[in-house]
Coordinates of C-alpha atoms and ligand atoms in Angstrom, one line a residue:
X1 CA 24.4 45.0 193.1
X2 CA 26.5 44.4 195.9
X3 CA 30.3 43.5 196.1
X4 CA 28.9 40.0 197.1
X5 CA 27.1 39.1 194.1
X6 CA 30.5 40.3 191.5
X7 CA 33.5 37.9 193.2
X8 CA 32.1 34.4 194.3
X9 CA 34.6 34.1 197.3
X10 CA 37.2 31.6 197.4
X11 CA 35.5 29.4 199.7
X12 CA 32.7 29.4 197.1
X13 CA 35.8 28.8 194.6
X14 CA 37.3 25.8 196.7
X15 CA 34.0 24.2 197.4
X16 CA 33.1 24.1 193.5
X17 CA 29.3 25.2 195.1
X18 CA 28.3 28.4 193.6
X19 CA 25.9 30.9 196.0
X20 CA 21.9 30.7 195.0
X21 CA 21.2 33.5 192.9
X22 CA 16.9 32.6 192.8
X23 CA 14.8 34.1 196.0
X24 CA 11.3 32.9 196.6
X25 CA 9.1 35.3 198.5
X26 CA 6.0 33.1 200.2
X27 CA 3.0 35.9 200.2
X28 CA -0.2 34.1 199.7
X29 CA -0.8 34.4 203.3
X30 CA -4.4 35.8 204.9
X31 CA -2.6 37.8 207.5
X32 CA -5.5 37.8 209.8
X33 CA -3.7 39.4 212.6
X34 CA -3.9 42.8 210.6
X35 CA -8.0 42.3 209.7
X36 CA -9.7 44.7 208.6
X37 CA -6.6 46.4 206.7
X38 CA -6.0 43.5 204.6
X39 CA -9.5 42.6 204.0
X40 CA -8.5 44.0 200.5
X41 CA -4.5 45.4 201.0
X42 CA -2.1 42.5 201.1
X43 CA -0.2 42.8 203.9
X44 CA 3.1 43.0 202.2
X45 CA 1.7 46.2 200.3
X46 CA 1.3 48.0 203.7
X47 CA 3.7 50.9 203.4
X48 CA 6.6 52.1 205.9
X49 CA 6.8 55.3 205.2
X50 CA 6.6 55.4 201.5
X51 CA 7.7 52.1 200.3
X52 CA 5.6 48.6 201.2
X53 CA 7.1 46.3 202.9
X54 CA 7.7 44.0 200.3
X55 CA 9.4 46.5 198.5
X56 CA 12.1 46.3 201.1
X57 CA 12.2 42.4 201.2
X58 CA 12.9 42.2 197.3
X59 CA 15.8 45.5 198.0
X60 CA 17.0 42.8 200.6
X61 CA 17.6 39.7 198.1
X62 CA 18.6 42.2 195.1
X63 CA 21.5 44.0 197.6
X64 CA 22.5 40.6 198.3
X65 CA 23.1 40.1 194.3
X66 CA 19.7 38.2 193.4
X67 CA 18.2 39.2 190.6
X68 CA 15.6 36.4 190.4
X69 CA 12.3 36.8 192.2
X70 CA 9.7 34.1 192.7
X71 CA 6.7 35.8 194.6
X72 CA 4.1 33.0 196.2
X73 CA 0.9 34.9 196.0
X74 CA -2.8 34.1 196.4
X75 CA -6.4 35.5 195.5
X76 CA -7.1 38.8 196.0
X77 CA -3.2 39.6 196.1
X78 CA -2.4 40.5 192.7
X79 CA -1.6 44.1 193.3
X80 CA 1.5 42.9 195.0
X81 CA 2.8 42.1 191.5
X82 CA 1.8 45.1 189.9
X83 CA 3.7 47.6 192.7
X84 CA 7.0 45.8 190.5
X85 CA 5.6 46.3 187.1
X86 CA 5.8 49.6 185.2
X87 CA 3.1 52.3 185.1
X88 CA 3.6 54.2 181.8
X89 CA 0.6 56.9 182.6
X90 CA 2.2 57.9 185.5
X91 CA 5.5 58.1 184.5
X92 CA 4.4 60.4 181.8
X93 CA 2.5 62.4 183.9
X94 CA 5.5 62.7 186.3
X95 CA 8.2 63.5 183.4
X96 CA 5.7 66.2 181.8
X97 CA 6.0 67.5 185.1
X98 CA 10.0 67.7 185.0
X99 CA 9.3 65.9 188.6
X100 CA 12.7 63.5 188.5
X101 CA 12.8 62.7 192.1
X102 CA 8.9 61.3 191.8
X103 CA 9.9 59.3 188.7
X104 CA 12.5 57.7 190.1
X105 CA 11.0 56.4 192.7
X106 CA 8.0 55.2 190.0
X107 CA 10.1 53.2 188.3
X108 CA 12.8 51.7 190.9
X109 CA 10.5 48.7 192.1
X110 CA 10.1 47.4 188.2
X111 CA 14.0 47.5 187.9
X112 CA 14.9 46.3 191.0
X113 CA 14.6 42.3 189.8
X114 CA 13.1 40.2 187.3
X115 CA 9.4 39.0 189.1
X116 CA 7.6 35.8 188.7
X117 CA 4.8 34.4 190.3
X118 CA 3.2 31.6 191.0
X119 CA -0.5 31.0 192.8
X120 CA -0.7 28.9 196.2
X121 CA -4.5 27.9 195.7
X122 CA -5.0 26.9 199.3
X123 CA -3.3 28.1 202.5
X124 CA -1.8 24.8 203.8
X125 CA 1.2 25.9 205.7
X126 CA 4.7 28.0 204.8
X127 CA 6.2 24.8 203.8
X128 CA 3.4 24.2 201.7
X129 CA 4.2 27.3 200.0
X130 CA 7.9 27.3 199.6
X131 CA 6.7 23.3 197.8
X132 CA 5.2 25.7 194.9
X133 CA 8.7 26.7 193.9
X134 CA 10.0 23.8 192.5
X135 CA 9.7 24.2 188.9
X136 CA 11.1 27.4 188.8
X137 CA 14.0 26.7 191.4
X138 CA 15.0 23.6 189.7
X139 CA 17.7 22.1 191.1
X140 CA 19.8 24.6 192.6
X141 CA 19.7 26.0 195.6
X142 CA 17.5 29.2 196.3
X143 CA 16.6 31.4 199.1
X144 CA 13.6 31.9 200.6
X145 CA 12.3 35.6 202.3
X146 CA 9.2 35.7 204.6
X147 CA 7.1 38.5 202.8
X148 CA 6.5 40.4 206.5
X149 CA 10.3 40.4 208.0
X150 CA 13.7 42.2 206.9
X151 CA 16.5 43.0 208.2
X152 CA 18.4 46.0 208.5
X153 CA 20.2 47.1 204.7
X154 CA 22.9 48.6 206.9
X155 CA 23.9 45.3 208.6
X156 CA 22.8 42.7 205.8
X157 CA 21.9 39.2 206.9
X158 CA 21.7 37.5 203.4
X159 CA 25.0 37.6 201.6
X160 CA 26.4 35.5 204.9
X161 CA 23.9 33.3 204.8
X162 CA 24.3 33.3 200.7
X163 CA 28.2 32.5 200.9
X164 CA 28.1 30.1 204.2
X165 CA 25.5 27.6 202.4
X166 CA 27.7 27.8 199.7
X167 CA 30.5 26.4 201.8
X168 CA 28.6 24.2 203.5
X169 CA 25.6 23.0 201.4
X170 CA 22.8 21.7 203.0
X171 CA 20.3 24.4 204.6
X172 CA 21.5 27.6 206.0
X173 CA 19.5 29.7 208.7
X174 CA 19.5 32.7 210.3
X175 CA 18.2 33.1 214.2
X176 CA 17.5 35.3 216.9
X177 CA 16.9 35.0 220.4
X178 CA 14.0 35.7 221.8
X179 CA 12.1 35.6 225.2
X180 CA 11.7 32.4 226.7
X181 CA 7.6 33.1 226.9
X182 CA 7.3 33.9 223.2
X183 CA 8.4 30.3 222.0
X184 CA 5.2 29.6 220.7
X185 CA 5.2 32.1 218.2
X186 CA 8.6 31.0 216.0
X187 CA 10.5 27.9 214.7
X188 CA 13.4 27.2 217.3
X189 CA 16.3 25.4 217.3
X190 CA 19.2 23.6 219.7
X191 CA 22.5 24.1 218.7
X192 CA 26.3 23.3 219.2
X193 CA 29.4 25.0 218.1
X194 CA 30.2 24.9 214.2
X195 CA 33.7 24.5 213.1
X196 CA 33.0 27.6 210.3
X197 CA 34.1 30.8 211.3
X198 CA 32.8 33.9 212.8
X199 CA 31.2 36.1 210.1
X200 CA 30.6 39.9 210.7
X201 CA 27.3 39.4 211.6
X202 CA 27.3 36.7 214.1
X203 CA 28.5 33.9 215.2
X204 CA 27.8 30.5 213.5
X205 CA 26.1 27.3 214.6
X206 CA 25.8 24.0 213.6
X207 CA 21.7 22.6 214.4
X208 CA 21.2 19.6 216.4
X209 CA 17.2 19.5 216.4
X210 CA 14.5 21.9 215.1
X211 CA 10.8 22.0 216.7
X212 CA 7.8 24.1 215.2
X213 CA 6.1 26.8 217.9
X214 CA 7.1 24.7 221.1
X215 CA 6.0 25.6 224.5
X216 CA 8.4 27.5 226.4
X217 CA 8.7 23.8 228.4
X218 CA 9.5 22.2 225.1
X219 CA 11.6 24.5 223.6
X220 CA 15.1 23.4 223.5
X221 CA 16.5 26.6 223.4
X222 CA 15.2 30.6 222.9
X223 CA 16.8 31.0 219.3
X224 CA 14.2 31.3 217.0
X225 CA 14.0 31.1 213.3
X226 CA 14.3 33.9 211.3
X227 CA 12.2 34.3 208.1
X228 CA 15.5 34.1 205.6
X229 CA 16.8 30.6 204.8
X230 CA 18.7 29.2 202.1
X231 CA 17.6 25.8 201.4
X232 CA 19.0 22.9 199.1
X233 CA 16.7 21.4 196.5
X234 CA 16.1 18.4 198.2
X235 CA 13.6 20.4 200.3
X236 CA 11.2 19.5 198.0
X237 CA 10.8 16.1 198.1
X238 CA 11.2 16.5 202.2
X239 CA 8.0 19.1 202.2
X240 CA 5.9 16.3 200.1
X241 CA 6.8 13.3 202.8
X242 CA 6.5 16.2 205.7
X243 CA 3.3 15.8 207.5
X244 CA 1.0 18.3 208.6
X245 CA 2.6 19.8 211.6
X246 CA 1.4 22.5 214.4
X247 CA -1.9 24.9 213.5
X248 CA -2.4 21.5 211.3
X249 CA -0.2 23.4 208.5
X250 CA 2.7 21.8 206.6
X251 CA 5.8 23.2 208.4
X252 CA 9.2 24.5 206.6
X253 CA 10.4 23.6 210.1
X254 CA 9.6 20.3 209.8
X255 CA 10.8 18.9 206.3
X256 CA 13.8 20.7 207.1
X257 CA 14.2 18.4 210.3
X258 CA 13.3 15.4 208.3
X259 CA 16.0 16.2 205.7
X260 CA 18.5 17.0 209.3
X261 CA 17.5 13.9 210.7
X262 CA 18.6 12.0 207.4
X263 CA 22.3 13.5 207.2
X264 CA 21.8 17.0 205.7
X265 CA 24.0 19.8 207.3
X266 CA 21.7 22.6 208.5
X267 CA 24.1 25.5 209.5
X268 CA 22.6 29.0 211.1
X269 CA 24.0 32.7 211.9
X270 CA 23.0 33.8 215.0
X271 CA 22.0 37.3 213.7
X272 CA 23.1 40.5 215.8
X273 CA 21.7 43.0 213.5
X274 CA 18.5 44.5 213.6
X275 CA 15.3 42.7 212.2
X276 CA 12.1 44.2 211.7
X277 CA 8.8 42.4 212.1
X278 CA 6.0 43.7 210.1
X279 CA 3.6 40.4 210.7
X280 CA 1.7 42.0 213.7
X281 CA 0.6 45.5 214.8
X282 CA 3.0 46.3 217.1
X283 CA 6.2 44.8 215.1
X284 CA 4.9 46.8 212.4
X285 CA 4.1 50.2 214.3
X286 CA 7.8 49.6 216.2
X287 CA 9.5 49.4 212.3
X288 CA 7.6 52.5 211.1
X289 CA 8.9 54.2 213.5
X290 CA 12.5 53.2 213.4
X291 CA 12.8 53.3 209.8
X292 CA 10.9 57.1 209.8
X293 CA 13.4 57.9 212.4
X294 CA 16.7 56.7 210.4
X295 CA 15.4 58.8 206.7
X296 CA 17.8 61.5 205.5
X297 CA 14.9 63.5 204.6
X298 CA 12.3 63.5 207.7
X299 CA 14.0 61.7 210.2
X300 CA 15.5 65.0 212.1
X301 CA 12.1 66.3 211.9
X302 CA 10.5 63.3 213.1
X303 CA 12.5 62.4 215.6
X304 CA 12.1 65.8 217.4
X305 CA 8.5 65.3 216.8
X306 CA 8.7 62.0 218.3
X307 CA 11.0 63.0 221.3
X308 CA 7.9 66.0 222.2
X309 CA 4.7 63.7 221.5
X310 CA 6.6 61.1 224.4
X311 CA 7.0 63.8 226.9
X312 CA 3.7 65.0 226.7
X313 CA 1.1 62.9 228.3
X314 CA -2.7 62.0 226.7
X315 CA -4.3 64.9 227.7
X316 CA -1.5 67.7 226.6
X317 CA 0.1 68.2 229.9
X318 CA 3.7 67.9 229.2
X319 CA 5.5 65.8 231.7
X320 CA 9.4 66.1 233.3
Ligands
G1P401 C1 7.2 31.4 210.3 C2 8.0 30.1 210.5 C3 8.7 30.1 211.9 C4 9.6 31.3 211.9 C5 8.8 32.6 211.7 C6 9.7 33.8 211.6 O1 6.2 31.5 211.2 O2 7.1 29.0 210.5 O3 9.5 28.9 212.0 O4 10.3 31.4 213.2 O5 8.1 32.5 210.5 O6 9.0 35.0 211.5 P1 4.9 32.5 211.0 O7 5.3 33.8 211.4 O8 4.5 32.3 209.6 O9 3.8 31.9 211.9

Protein backbone atom coordinates (compact mmCIF):
# COMPACT_ATOMS: atom_id res chain seq x y z
CA UNK A 1 0.00 0.00 0.00
CA UNK A 2 1.02 3.38 -0.62
CA UNK A 3 1.79 6.29 1.78
CA UNK A 4 -1.62 7.60 0.57
CA UNK A 5 -3.86 4.97 1.74
CA UNK A 6 -1.94 4.96 5.72
CA UNK A 7 -2.44 8.97 6.73
CA UNK A 8 -5.86 10.39 5.36
CA UNK A 9 -4.47 14.04 4.86
CA UNK A 10 -5.55 16.87 6.79
CA UNK A 11 -7.69 18.23 4.17
CA UNK A 12 -9.39 14.83 4.28
CA UNK A 13 -9.22 15.43 8.28
CA UNK A 14 -10.84 19.11 8.07
CA UNK A 15 -13.45 18.21 5.57
CA UNK A 16 -14.73 15.22 7.85
CA UNK A 17 -14.99 13.31 4.05
CA UNK A 18 -12.89 10.26 4.14
CA UNK A 19 -11.14 9.17 0.50
CA UNK A 20 -13.15 6.07 -1.34
CA UNK A 21 -11.49 2.99 -0.62
CA UNK A 22 -14.08 0.68 -3.33
CA UNK A 23 -12.87 0.70 -7.26
CA UNK A 24 -15.27 -0.62 -9.79
CA UNK A 25 -13.56 -1.93 -12.94
CA UNK A 26 -16.43 -1.71 -16.02
CA UNK A 27 -15.14 -4.91 -18.31
CA UNK A 28 -18.20 -6.45 -19.87
CA UNK A 29 -17.34 -4.77 -22.95
CA UNK A 30 -17.23 -6.63 -26.65
CA UNK A 31 -14.16 -4.78 -27.67
CA UNK A 32 -14.86 -5.13 -31.25
CA UNK A 33 -12.03 -2.95 -32.38
CA UNK A 34 -9.57 -5.90 -31.35
CA UNK A 35 -11.92 -8.81 -33.33
CA UNK A 36 -10.70 -11.60 -33.94
CA UNK A 37 -8.34 -11.68 -30.69
CA UNK A 38 -11.16 -11.27 -28.43
CA UNK A 39 -13.50 -13.46 -30.15
CA UNK A 40 -12.62 -15.70 -27.07
CA UNK A 41 -9.64 -13.49 -25.01
CA UNK A 42 -11.23 -10.56 -23.05
CA UNK A 43 -9.56 -7.74 -24.01
CA UNK A 44 -8.42 -6.85 -20.59
CA UNK A 45 -6.60 -10.41 -20.45
CA UNK A 46 -4.37 -9.24 -23.42
CA UNK A 47 -0.92 -9.23 -21.93
CA UNK A 48 1.88 -6.38 -22.01
CA UNK A 49 4.65 -8.11 -21.76
CA UNK A 50 3.88 -10.70 -19.14
CA UNK A 51 1.11 -9.29 -17.18
CA UNK A 52 -2.68 -8.45 -18.83
CA UNK A 53 -3.68 -5.37 -18.77
CA UNK A 54 -6.10 -5.58 -16.17
CA UNK A 55 -3.52 -6.75 -14.04
CA UNK A 56 -2.02 -3.36 -14.17
CA UNK A 57 -5.48 -1.47 -13.75
CA UNK A 58 -6.25 -3.38 -10.39
CA UNK A 59 -1.94 -2.61 -9.36
CA UNK A 60 -3.25 0.99 -10.20
CA UNK A 61 -6.32 1.20 -7.59
CA UNK A 62 -4.36 -1.15 -5.02
CA UNK A 63 -1.04 1.47 -5.13
CA UNK A 64 -3.49 4.04 -4.60
CA UNK A 65 -4.57 2.14 -1.20
CA UNK A 66 -7.84 0.30 -2.52
CA UNK A 67 -8.23 -2.89 -1.51
CA UNK A 68 -11.73 -3.40 -2.74
CA UNK A 69 -12.38 -4.50 -6.28
CA UNK A 70 -15.74 -4.60 -8.14
CA UNK A 71 -15.04 -6.08 -11.71
CA UNK A 72 -18.18 -5.44 -14.22
CA UNK A 73 -17.83 -8.44 -16.41
CA UNK A 74 -19.96 -10.16 -19.09
CA UNK A 75 -20.47 -13.67 -20.97
CA UNK A 76 -17.71 -15.29 -22.16
CA UNK A 77 -15.39 -13.12 -19.77
CA UNK A 78 -15.02 -15.17 -16.86
CA UNK A 79 -11.36 -15.91 -17.09
CA UNK A 80 -10.81 -12.31 -16.19
CA UNK A 81 -11.77 -13.34 -12.74
CA UNK A 82 -9.89 -16.32 -12.56
CA UNK A 83 -6.26 -14.53 -13.62
CA UNK A 84 -6.93 -13.00 -9.61
CA UNK A 85 -7.83 -16.22 -8.07
CA UNK A 86 -5.32 -18.83 -6.93
CA UNK A 87 -4.08 -21.81 -8.88
CA UNK A 88 -2.91 -24.38 -6.34
CA UNK A 89 -1.54 -27.07 -9.24
CA UNK A 90 0.59 -24.61 -10.46
CA UNK A 91 1.94 -23.26 -7.56
CA UNK A 92 2.88 -26.70 -6.54
CA UNK A 93 4.38 -27.58 -9.59
CA UNK A 94 6.44 -24.26 -9.38
CA UNK A 95 7.60 -24.72 -5.56
CA UNK A 96 8.57 -28.52 -6.35
CA UNK A 97 10.61 -26.89 -8.77
CA UNK A 98 12.33 -24.48 -6.12
CA UNK A 99 11.27 -21.86 -9.02
CA UNK A 100 10.59 -18.70 -6.39
CA UNK A 101 10.65 -16.02 -8.90
CA UNK A 102 7.75 -18.03 -11.14
CA UNK A 103 5.76 -18.47 -7.93
CA UNK A 104 5.74 -15.15 -7.06
CA UNK A 105 4.50 -13.90 -9.81
CA UNK A 106 1.61 -16.96 -9.65
CA UNK A 107 0.37 -15.79 -6.84
CA UNK A 108 0.69 -11.76 -6.82
CA UNK A 109 -2.61 -11.11 -8.80
CA UNK A 110 -4.80 -13.23 -5.98
CA UNK A 111 -3.16 -10.99 -3.26
CA UNK A 112 -3.23 -7.95 -4.81
CA UNK A 113 -7.09 -7.13 -3.66
CA UNK A 114 -10.13 -8.66 -2.57
CA UNK A 115 -12.28 -9.32 -6.16
CA UNK A 116 -15.94 -9.24 -6.74
CA UNK A 117 -17.98 -9.38 -9.57
CA UNK A 118 -20.94 -8.68 -10.82
CA UNK A 119 -22.60 -9.60 -14.60
CA UNK A 120 -23.73 -6.63 -16.97
CA UNK A 121 -26.35 -8.87 -18.97
CA UNK A 122 -26.61 -6.51 -21.84
CA UNK A 123 -24.14 -3.92 -23.22
CA UNK A 124 -26.15 -0.60 -22.88
CA UNK A 125 -23.51 1.98 -22.46
CA UNK A 126 -20.43 2.64 -19.74
CA UNK A 127 -22.88 4.33 -17.59
CA UNK A 128 -25.05 1.55 -17.81
CA UNK A 129 -22.31 -0.44 -16.43
CA UNK A 130 -20.92 1.64 -13.63
CA UNK A 131 -25.35 1.62 -12.61
CA UNK A 132 -24.50 -2.19 -11.72
CA UNK A 133 -22.43 -1.12 -8.86
CA UNK A 134 -24.77 0.13 -6.57
CA UNK A 135 -25.27 -2.51 -4.16
CA UNK A 136 -21.89 -3.11 -3.53
CA UNK A 137 -20.76 0.64 -3.44
CA UNK A 138 -23.44 1.64 -1.16
CA UNK A 139 -23.38 4.90 -0.31
CA UNK A 140 -19.97 6.01 -0.36
CA UNK A 141 -18.13 7.23 -2.74
CA UNK A 142 -16.03 4.76 -5.08
CA UNK A 143 -13.84 5.02 -7.99
CA UNK A 144 -14.26 3.86 -11.18
CA UNK A 145 -11.14 2.38 -13.77
CA UNK A 146 -11.78 1.89 -17.47
CA UNK A 147 -10.60 -1.91 -17.82
CA UNK A 148 -8.33 -0.85 -21.23
CA UNK A 149 -6.43 2.50 -19.84
CA UNK A 150 -3.68 3.19 -16.98
CA UNK A 151 -1.52 5.36 -16.17
CA UNK A 152 1.94 5.49 -15.51
CA UNK A 153 2.76 3.65 -11.60
CA UNK A 154 5.73 6.11 -11.68
CA UNK A 155 3.63 9.30 -11.90
CA UNK A 156 0.18 8.00 -10.21
CA UNK A 157 -2.97 9.67 -11.27
CA UNK A 158 -5.33 8.12 -8.55
CA UNK A 159 -4.29 9.04 -5.11
CA UNK A 160 -4.84 12.96 -6.37
CA UNK A 161 -7.88 12.36 -7.68
CA UNK A 162 -8.64 9.97 -4.38
CA UNK A 163 -7.72 12.96 -1.88
CA UNK A 164 -9.08 16.08 -4.07
CA UNK A 165 -12.79 14.36 -4.15
CA UNK A 166 -12.33 13.99 -0.76
CA UNK A 167 -11.90 17.73 -0.26
CA UNK A 168 -14.30 18.60 -2.53
CA UNK A 169 -17.06 15.92 -2.82
CA UNK A 170 -18.96 15.81 -5.71
CA UNK A 171 -17.23 13.95 -8.87
CA UNK A 172 -13.63 14.16 -9.48
CA UNK A 173 -12.00 13.64 -13.06
CA UNK A 174 -8.93 13.26 -14.57
CA UNK A 175 -8.31 14.72 -18.39
CA UNK A 176 -6.03 14.99 -21.08
CA UNK A 177 -5.75 16.96 -24.10
CA UNK A 178 -5.99 15.74 -27.13
CA UNK A 179 -6.08 16.72 -30.90
CA UNK A 180 -8.71 18.85 -31.85
CA UNK A 181 -9.74 16.09 -34.82
CA UNK A 182 -9.97 13.20 -32.35
CA UNK A 183 -12.99 14.79 -30.31
CA UNK A 184 -15.14 12.24 -31.39
CA UNK A 185 -13.55 9.52 -29.80
CA UNK A 186 -13.71 10.73 -25.81
CA UNK A 187 -15.87 12.53 -23.25
CA UNK A 188 -14.75 16.32 -23.15
CA UNK A 189 -15.11 18.94 -21.02
CA UNK A 190 -15.00 23.13 -20.78
CA UNK A 191 -13.40 24.40 -17.84
CA UNK A 192 -12.40 27.46 -15.64
CA UNK A 193 -9.93 27.91 -12.95
CA UNK A 194 -10.55 25.99 -9.56
CA UNK A 195 -9.72 27.71 -6.32
CA UNK A 196 -7.96 24.13 -5.12
CA UNK A 197 -4.43 24.03 -5.50
CA UNK A 198 -1.87 22.68 -7.80
CA UNK A 199 -1.22 18.97 -7.14
CA UNK A 200 2.07 17.26 -8.47
CA UNK A 201 0.42 15.96 -11.20
CA UNK A 202 -1.35 18.81 -12.77
CA UNK A 203 -3.09 21.44 -12.46
CA UNK A 204 -6.73 21.52 -11.25
CA UNK A 205 -10.05 22.66 -12.81
CA UNK A 206 -13.33 23.29 -11.92
CA UNK A 207 -16.07 21.82 -14.99
CA UNK A 208 -18.47 24.20 -16.49
CA UNK A 209 -20.18 21.63 -19.15
CA UNK A 210 -19.42 18.02 -20.15
CA UNK A 211 -20.52 16.66 -23.82
CA UNK A 212 -20.24 12.86 -24.97
CA UNK A 213 -17.98 12.29 -28.34
CA UNK A 214 -18.65 15.83 -29.89
CA UNK A 215 -17.54 16.86 -33.20
CA UNK A 216 -14.50 18.78 -33.25
CA UNK A 217 -17.14 21.94 -34.14
CA UNK A 218 -18.98 20.97 -30.97
CA UNK A 219 -16.40 20.39 -28.77
CA UNK A 220 -16.04 22.99 -26.23
CA UNK A 221 -12.56 22.42 -25.57
CA UNK A 222 -9.71 19.48 -26.56
CA UNK A 223 -9.48 18.01 -22.88
CA UNK A 224 -10.82 14.80 -22.92
CA UNK A 225 -11.93 12.49 -20.25
CA UNK A 226 -9.77 10.08 -18.83
CA UNK A 227 -11.01 6.58 -17.98
CA UNK A 228 -10.45 7.17 -13.86
CA UNK A 229 -13.19 9.10 -12.08
CA UNK A 230 -14.16 9.22 -8.60
CA UNK A 231 -17.86 9.65 -8.46
CA UNK A 232 -20.30 10.37 -5.48
CA UNK A 233 -23.16 8.01 -4.87
CA UNK A 234 -25.69 9.99 -6.16
CA UNK A 235 -24.51 8.90 -9.60
CA UNK A 236 -26.80 6.34 -9.37
CA UNK A 237 -29.92 7.62 -9.39
CA UNK A 238 -28.49 10.23 -12.17
CA UNK A 239 -27.51 7.09 -14.63
CA UNK A 240 -31.29 5.69 -14.02
CA UNK A 241 -32.98 9.34 -15.19
CA UNK A 242 -29.91 9.66 -17.80
CA UNK A 243 -31.16 8.94 -21.20
CA UNK A 244 -29.63 7.04 -23.83
CA UNK A 245 -27.02 9.29 -25.18
CA UNK A 246 -24.47 9.06 -28.35
CA UNK A 247 -23.92 5.39 -30.14
CA UNK A 248 -27.59 5.18 -28.43
CA UNK A 249 -25.69 3.97 -25.18
CA UNK A 250 -26.34 5.30 -21.61
CA UNK A 251 -23.41 7.75 -21.12
CA UNK A 252 -21.32 8.15 -17.65
CA UNK A 253 -20.81 11.53 -19.37
CA UNK A 254 -24.04 12.36 -19.28
CA UNK A 255 -25.58 11.54 -15.74
CA UNK A 256 -22.59 13.16 -14.57
CA UNK A 257 -23.73 16.39 -16.48
CA UNK A 258 -27.29 15.94 -15.18
CA UNK A 259 -25.99 15.66 -11.56
CA UNK A 260 -23.40 19.17 -12.72
CA UNK A 261 -26.27 20.85 -14.02
CA UNK A 262 -28.25 20.31 -10.61
CA UNK A 263 -25.51 21.81 -8.26
CA UNK A 264 -22.94 18.96 -7.83
CA UNK A 265 -19.18 20.09 -7.91
CA UNK A 266 -17.38 18.19 -10.64
CA UNK A 267 -13.57 18.93 -10.18
CA UNK A 268 -10.75 17.47 -12.69
CA UNK A 269 -6.71 17.17 -12.81
CA UNK A 270 -5.46 17.91 -15.89
CA UNK A 271 -3.06 14.96 -16.00
CA UNK A 272 0.69 15.46 -17.26
CA UNK A 273 1.82 12.01 -16.72
CA UNK A 274 1.83 9.39 -19.09
CA UNK A 275 -1.36 7.32 -19.91
CA UNK A 276 -1.52 4.25 -21.85
CA UNK A 277 -4.35 3.19 -24.10
CA UNK A 278 -4.83 -0.35 -24.60
CA UNK A 279 -8.59 0.01 -26.23
CA UNK A 280 -7.28 -0.02 -29.85
CA UNK A 281 -4.35 -1.64 -31.82
CA UNK A 282 -2.14 0.99 -32.12
CA UNK A 283 -2.58 2.44 -28.33
CA UNK A 284 -1.98 -0.98 -27.41
CA UNK A 285 1.08 -1.85 -29.67
CA UNK A 286 2.53 1.90 -28.65
CA UNK A 287 2.12 0.64 -24.57
CA UNK A 288 3.80 -2.68 -25.32
CA UNK A 289 6.45 -1.17 -26.49
CA UNK A 290 6.99 1.49 -23.84
CA UNK A 291 6.34 -0.61 -21.01
CA UNK A 292 8.98 -3.49 -22.70
CA UNK A 293 11.24 -0.68 -23.10
CA UNK A 294 11.12 0.68 -19.32
CA UNK A 295 11.57 -3.42 -17.61
CA UNK A 296 14.76 -3.88 -15.43
CA UNK A 297 15.11 -7.22 -16.98
CA UNK A 298 14.69 -6.84 -20.93
CA UNK A 299 14.44 -3.40 -21.50
CA UNK A 300 18.39 -2.77 -22.28
CA UNK A 301 18.11 -5.59 -24.56
CA UNK A 302 15.03 -4.54 -26.11
CA UNK A 303 15.59 -1.25 -26.58
CA UNK A 304 18.90 -1.91 -28.56
CA UNK A 305 16.82 -4.36 -30.39
CA UNK A 306 14.32 -1.77 -31.01
CA UNK A 307 16.83 1.10 -31.91
CA UNK A 308 18.39 -1.59 -34.91
CA UNK A 309 14.90 -3.02 -36.27
CA UNK A 310 14.04 1.06 -36.86
CA UNK A 311 17.18 1.78 -38.76
CA UNK A 312 16.76 -1.05 -40.91
CA UNK A 313 14.26 -0.72 -43.65
CA UNK A 314 11.51 -3.74 -44.78
CA UNK A 315 13.69 -5.38 -46.92
CA UNK A 316 17.06 -5.61 -44.54
CA UNK A 317 18.86 -2.77 -46.05
CA UNK A 318 20.00 -0.76 -43.14
CA UNK A 319 19.37 2.94 -43.56
CA UNK A 320 21.58 6.27 -42.23
C1 LIG B 1 -15.11 6.14 -22.52
C2 LIG B 1 -15.92 7.34 -22.03
C3 LIG B 1 -15.30 8.65 -22.55
C4 LIG B 1 -13.83 8.71 -22.14
C5 LIG B 1 -13.10 7.47 -22.65
C6 LIG B 1 -11.67 7.46 -22.13
O1 LIG B 1 -15.28 6.03 -23.92
O2 LIG B 1 -17.25 7.22 -22.46
O3 LIG B 1 -15.98 9.75 -22.02
O4 LIG B 1 -13.24 9.90 -22.67
O5 LIG B 1 -13.74 6.27 -22.21
O6 LIG B 1 -10.94 6.40 -22.67
P1 LIG B 1 -15.00 4.63 -24.72
O7 LIG B 1 -13.51 4.52 -24.85
O8 LIG B 1 -15.58 3.54 -23.87
O9 LIG B 1 -15.68 4.78 -26.03
Amino acid sequence: MSEHSANPSSATAATGRSRAVKAVIPAAGLATRFLPATKAVPKELLPVVDRPVLQYIVEEATQAGIGDVLLITGRGKTSMVDHFDRRPDLEARLEAKGDTERLAAVRGPSELAEIYTCRQPEQLGLGHAVGYAESHVGDQPFAVLLGDEFVKPAEPLLPAMLELQARTGGVVLAFFEVDPAETKRYGIASVEPAEAELTDIGEVVRVTGMVEKPTPEDAPSNLAVLGRYVLPSSIFDAIRRTKPGSGGEIQLTDAMELLRGEGTPVHAIVYRGTRYDTGMPLGYLQTVVQIAAERDDLGTEFRTWLAEFVKTDASGVTGT
